[in-house]
Amino acid sequence: MRNSPHRISRYGPVLPLALLLAGCAPSQGFTGADAYTPPSGSPSSSPSATAFLAIGTCAAHDRVGTGGSFHQVSCGDPAAVAKVTVRRATGSAANPDCPDTTDFVLSVSGTSAAQASASPDAQGYACLRDLRPPHPGDPGMGGGPNTIVGDCVYTEGPDEAEETACSGTGKHPPGYKVIAIVSARADCPPATSLYVGVQHHKVGCARKL
């Protein structure tokens, strides 16, 4: 059944990513990829099982061939394209707390401020995994909201990098590959030639290709 009182929009990779060339000056802080972590014990951080786009429910495009507007459907519906793996009633889809191989994120909001205030389950975001391959969130595929081990990036200016497909089939050829994600730059392996700020305030260690 269509859930008309809600507006949802799709978010792709959380980019650009903050980066530093190995041996350069310390970073002033990560930008673009810092993940949102719901407050511990917050009653609105985990929606109820009946919330719009609750965990385990599925989504379909509003119109065939469109990529930015979705509605909730049964996972057995032929139109279903992705399943919700995590649902947050607070936080931003631009900085989501999603599983590593999430394919995309949907931002959910009520049709009005009054409705959103009265129904916390009518806002927040949902992390989704496509029902069928290819999965942009998988390692090296060049998409998804997270940067994970096996992903490739290319440099975009002196202080930014963006994710791209390791296969070279994306708009930009890959320049570096993430070989580890650690808590601090000092923990990166010797082969590291680029440090990338990733989700959860961690560091992606990337080697030059």
Short mmCIF file of C-alpha atoms in Angstrom, two decimals:
data_model
loop_
_atom_site.label_atom_id
_atom_site.label_comp_id
_atom_site.label_asym_id
_atom_site.label_seq_id
_atom_site.Cartn_x
_atom_site.Cartn_y
_atom_site.Cartn_z
CA MET A 1 0.00 0.00 0.00
CA ARG A 2 1.31 3.47 -0.84
CA ASN A 3 2.23 5.66 2.12
CA SER A 4 1.37 9.12 0.82
CA PRO A 5 1.93 11.18 4.03
CA HIS A 6 5.69 10.81 3.72
CA ARG A 7 8.37 12.31 1.50
CA ILE A 8 11.46 10.24 0.83
CA SER A 9 14.51 10.94 -1.27
CA ARG A 10 17.54 8.91 -2.24
CA TYR A 11 21.09 9.66 -1.16
CA GLY A 12 24.13 8.23 -2.92
CA PRO A 13 27.71 8.11 -1.63
CA VAL A 14 28.55 10.51 1.16
CA LEU A 15 31.20 12.44 -0.77
CA PRO A 16 33.55 14.22 -1.20
CA LEU A 17 35.83 12.56 1.34
CA ALA A 18 38.48 14.39 3.31
CA LEU A 19 41.97 13.15 2.55
CA LEU A 20 45.65 13.73 3.13
CA LEU A 21 48.63 12.52 1.15
CA ALA A 22 50.91 10.35 3.26
CA GLY A 23 53.49 12.47 5.06
CA CYS A 24 51.53 15.73 4.76
CA ALA A 25 50.39 17.94 7.61
CA PRO A 26 47.73 16.60 10.04
CA SER A 27 44.10 16.92 9.01
CA GLN A 28 41.91 19.67 10.40
CA GLY A 29 39.06 17.19 10.70
CA PHE A 30 37.11 14.94 8.36
CA THR A 31 34.41 16.36 6.12
CA GLY A 32 31.56 14.72 4.26
CA ALA A 33 31.96 11.18 5.60
CA ASP A 34 31.55 11.53 9.37
CA ALA A 35 28.75 9.14 10.36
CA TYR A 36 25.76 10.01 12.51
CA THR A 37 25.47 7.88 15.66
CA PRO A 38 22.07 7.93 17.40
CA PRO A 39 22.19 9.01 21.07
CA SER A 40 22.40 6.09 23.47
CA GLY A 41 19.00 5.29 24.92
CA SER A 42 17.19 7.81 22.78
CA PRO A 43 13.54 6.72 22.46
CA SER A 44 13.35 8.09 18.91
CA SER A 45 16.57 6.54 17.58
CA SER A 46 14.87 3.25 16.70
CA PRO A 47 11.37 3.46 15.15
CA SER A 48 8.64 1.00 15.98
CA ALA A 49 8.12 -2.15 13.91
CA THR A 50 5.10 -0.52 12.26
CA ALA A 51 6.98 2.64 11.23
CA PHE A 52 7.06 3.71 7.61
CA LEU A 53 9.93 1.82 5.95
CA ALA A 54 10.59 -0.25 9.09
CA ILE A 55 13.40 -2.83 9.12
CA GLY A 56 12.56 -5.75 6.80
CA THR A 57 10.11 -3.81 4.63
CA CYS A 58 10.77 -3.04 0.97
CA ALA A 59 10.64 -0.02 -1.32
CA ALA A 60 9.72 0.52 -4.96
CA HIS A 61 10.12 3.41 -7.37
CA ASP A 62 7.10 5.72 -7.57
CA ARG A 63 7.31 5.45 -11.35
CA VAL A 64 9.14 2.87 -13.44
CA GLY A 65 12.58 4.10 -14.36
CA THR A 66 12.80 6.92 -11.77
CA GLY A 67 15.54 6.93 -9.17
CA GLY A 68 14.67 9.61 -6.64
CA SER A 69 11.17 8.86 -5.34
CA PHE A 70 10.06 5.70 -3.57
CA HIS A 71 7.15 4.20 -1.66
CA GLN A 72 6.78 1.17 0.62
CA VAL A 73 5.58 -2.13 -0.84
CA SER A 74 5.48 -5.79 0.16
CA CYS A 75 8.81 -7.52 -0.43
CA GLY A 76 6.89 -10.02 -2.56
CA ASP A 77 5.70 -7.25 -4.88
CA PRO A 78 7.35 -7.53 -8.33
CA ALA A 79 8.01 -3.79 -8.18
CA ALA A 80 10.09 -4.05 -4.98
CA VAL A 81 13.71 -3.05 -5.59
CA ALA A 82 15.34 -2.85 -2.14
CA LYS A 83 14.94 -3.94 1.49
CA VAL A 84 15.40 -1.83 4.62
CA THR A 85 18.24 -3.09 6.82
CA VAL A 86 18.39 -0.21 9.34
CA ARG A 87 15.82 2.49 10.17
CA ARG A 88 16.54 5.63 12.20
CA ALA A 89 13.88 8.12 13.35
CA THR A 90 16.57 10.73 14.06
CA GLY A 91 19.72 11.87 12.31
CA SER A 92 20.53 12.85 8.75
CA ALA A 93 20.62 10.74 5.61
CA ALA A 94 23.58 12.86 4.55
CA ASN A 95 25.59 11.37 7.44
CA PRO A 96 23.95 7.98 8.05
CA ASP A 97 24.86 5.16 10.42
CA CYS A 98 24.36 2.25 7.99
CA PRO A 99 25.84 -1.25 7.50
CA ASP A 100 29.03 -1.29 5.40
CA THR A 101 27.48 -2.71 2.22
CA THR A 102 24.38 -0.50 2.20
CA ASP A 103 23.45 0.37 -1.40
CA PHE A 104 21.58 3.61 -0.74
CA VAL A 105 19.84 5.70 1.91
CA LEU A 106 16.34 7.18 1.88
CA SER A 107 15.55 10.36 3.78
CA VAL A 108 12.08 10.26 5.36
CA SER A 109 10.13 13.31 6.56
CA GLY A 110 6.54 14.18 7.43
CA THR A 111 4.55 16.42 5.13
CA SER A 112 4.60 19.14 7.77
CA ALA A 113 6.52 20.15 10.90
CA ALA A 114 3.41 19.48 13.00
CA GLN A 115 3.08 15.96 11.63
CA ALA A 116 6.77 15.22 12.13
CA SER A 117 6.55 16.44 15.74
CA ALA A 118 3.45 14.36 16.44
CA SER A 119 4.84 11.22 14.78
CA PRO A 120 8.60 10.67 15.20
CA ASP A 121 8.32 7.51 13.07
CA ALA A 122 7.46 9.76 10.10
CA GLN A 123 10.97 11.15 9.84
CA GLY A 124 14.63 10.12 9.87
CA TYR A 125 16.20 7.83 7.29
CA ALA A 126 16.38 4.22 6.13
CA CYS A 127 19.40 2.20 4.96
CA LEU A 128 18.56 -0.14 2.07
CA ARG A 129 20.14 -3.03 0.20
CA ASP A 130 19.05 -3.72 -3.37
CA LEU A 131 17.17 -7.00 -3.83
CA ARG A 132 19.14 -7.80 -6.97
CA PRO A 133 22.73 -7.20 -8.12
CA PRO A 134 24.73 -5.22 -9.00
CA HIS A 135 25.19 -3.78 -5.51
CA PRO A 136 26.84 -0.33 -5.57
CA GLY A 137 27.66 -0.65 -1.87
CA ASP A 138 29.82 -3.77 -2.33
CA PRO A 139 33.63 -3.36 -2.18
CA GLY A 140 35.04 -1.73 -5.30
CA MET A 141 31.69 -1.00 -6.95
CA GLY A 142 31.97 2.78 -6.58
CA GLY A 143 28.75 3.53 -4.71
CA GLY A 144 26.91 3.27 -1.41
CA PRO A 145 27.01 5.72 1.52
CA ASN A 146 30.09 4.10 3.12
CA THR A 147 33.73 3.83 2.11
CA ILE A 148 34.98 0.33 2.96
CA VAL A 149 38.02 -1.89 2.43
CA GLY A 150 38.24 -2.76 -1.27
CA ASP A 151 36.77 0.53 -2.48
CA CYS A 152 38.66 2.76 -4.92
CA VAL A 153 38.93 6.56 -5.00
CA TYR A 154 40.33 9.25 -7.26
CA THR A 155 41.63 12.62 -6.12
CA GLU A 156 39.47 15.68 -6.72
CA GLY A 157 41.60 18.71 -5.93
CA PRO A 158 44.28 18.93 -3.23
CA ASP A 159 42.04 18.02 -0.27
CA GLU A 160 39.27 15.80 -1.62
CA ALA A 161 38.77 12.33 -3.02
CA GLU A 162 35.70 10.67 -4.47
CA GLU A 163 34.77 7.04 -4.73
CA THR A 164 34.79 5.38 -8.15
CA ALA A 165 34.52 1.84 -9.50
CA CYS A 166 37.72 -0.18 -9.21
CA SER A 167 36.96 -1.72 -12.60
CA GLY A 168 37.54 1.62 -14.33
CA THR A 169 34.00 1.62 -15.71
CA GLY A 170 32.98 4.75 -13.79
CA LYS A 171 33.24 8.38 -14.92
CA HIS A 172 36.73 8.59 -13.42
CA PRO A 173 39.53 5.99 -13.36
CA PRO A 174 40.58 4.80 -9.89
CA GLY A 175 43.80 6.21 -8.45
CA TYR A 176 43.93 4.54 -5.05
CA LYS A 177 42.46 1.49 -3.33
CA VAL A 178 41.44 1.32 0.34
CA ILE A 179 43.39 -1.50 2.00
CA ALA A 180 42.46 -0.88 5.65
CA ILE A 181 40.21 1.24 7.85
CA VAL A 182 41.72 2.14 11.21
CA SER A 183 41.24 4.50 14.14
CA ALA A 184 44.35 6.63 13.50
CA ARG A 185 46.80 7.28 10.65
CA ALA A 186 49.62 5.69 12.65
CA ASP A 187 47.79 2.36 12.38
CA CYS A 188 47.83 2.31 8.56
CA PRO A 189 50.03 -0.31 6.83
CA PRO A 190 53.37 0.75 5.21
CA ALA A 191 51.89 0.55 1.69
CA THR A 192 49.57 3.48 2.45
CA SER A 193 50.02 6.50 0.17
CA LEU A 194 46.74 8.29 0.88
CA TYR A 195 44.68 8.81 4.05
CA VAL A 196 40.93 9.14 3.54
CA GLY A 197 38.47 10.37 6.16
CA VAL A 198 35.63 7.84 6.31
CA GLN A 199 32.50 7.14 8.37
CA HIS A 200 32.61 6.77 12.17
CA HIS A 201 35.51 9.27 12.35
CA LYS A 202 37.97 6.62 11.17
CA VAL A 203 40.76 6.66 8.60
CA GLY A 204 40.83 4.81 5.32
CA CYS A 205 44.33 3.71 4.34
CA ALA A 206 44.68 3.65 0.55
CA ARG A 207 47.54 2.48 -1.69
CA LYS A 208 48.31 3.97 -5.07
CA LEU A 209 47.23 1.86 -8.06
#
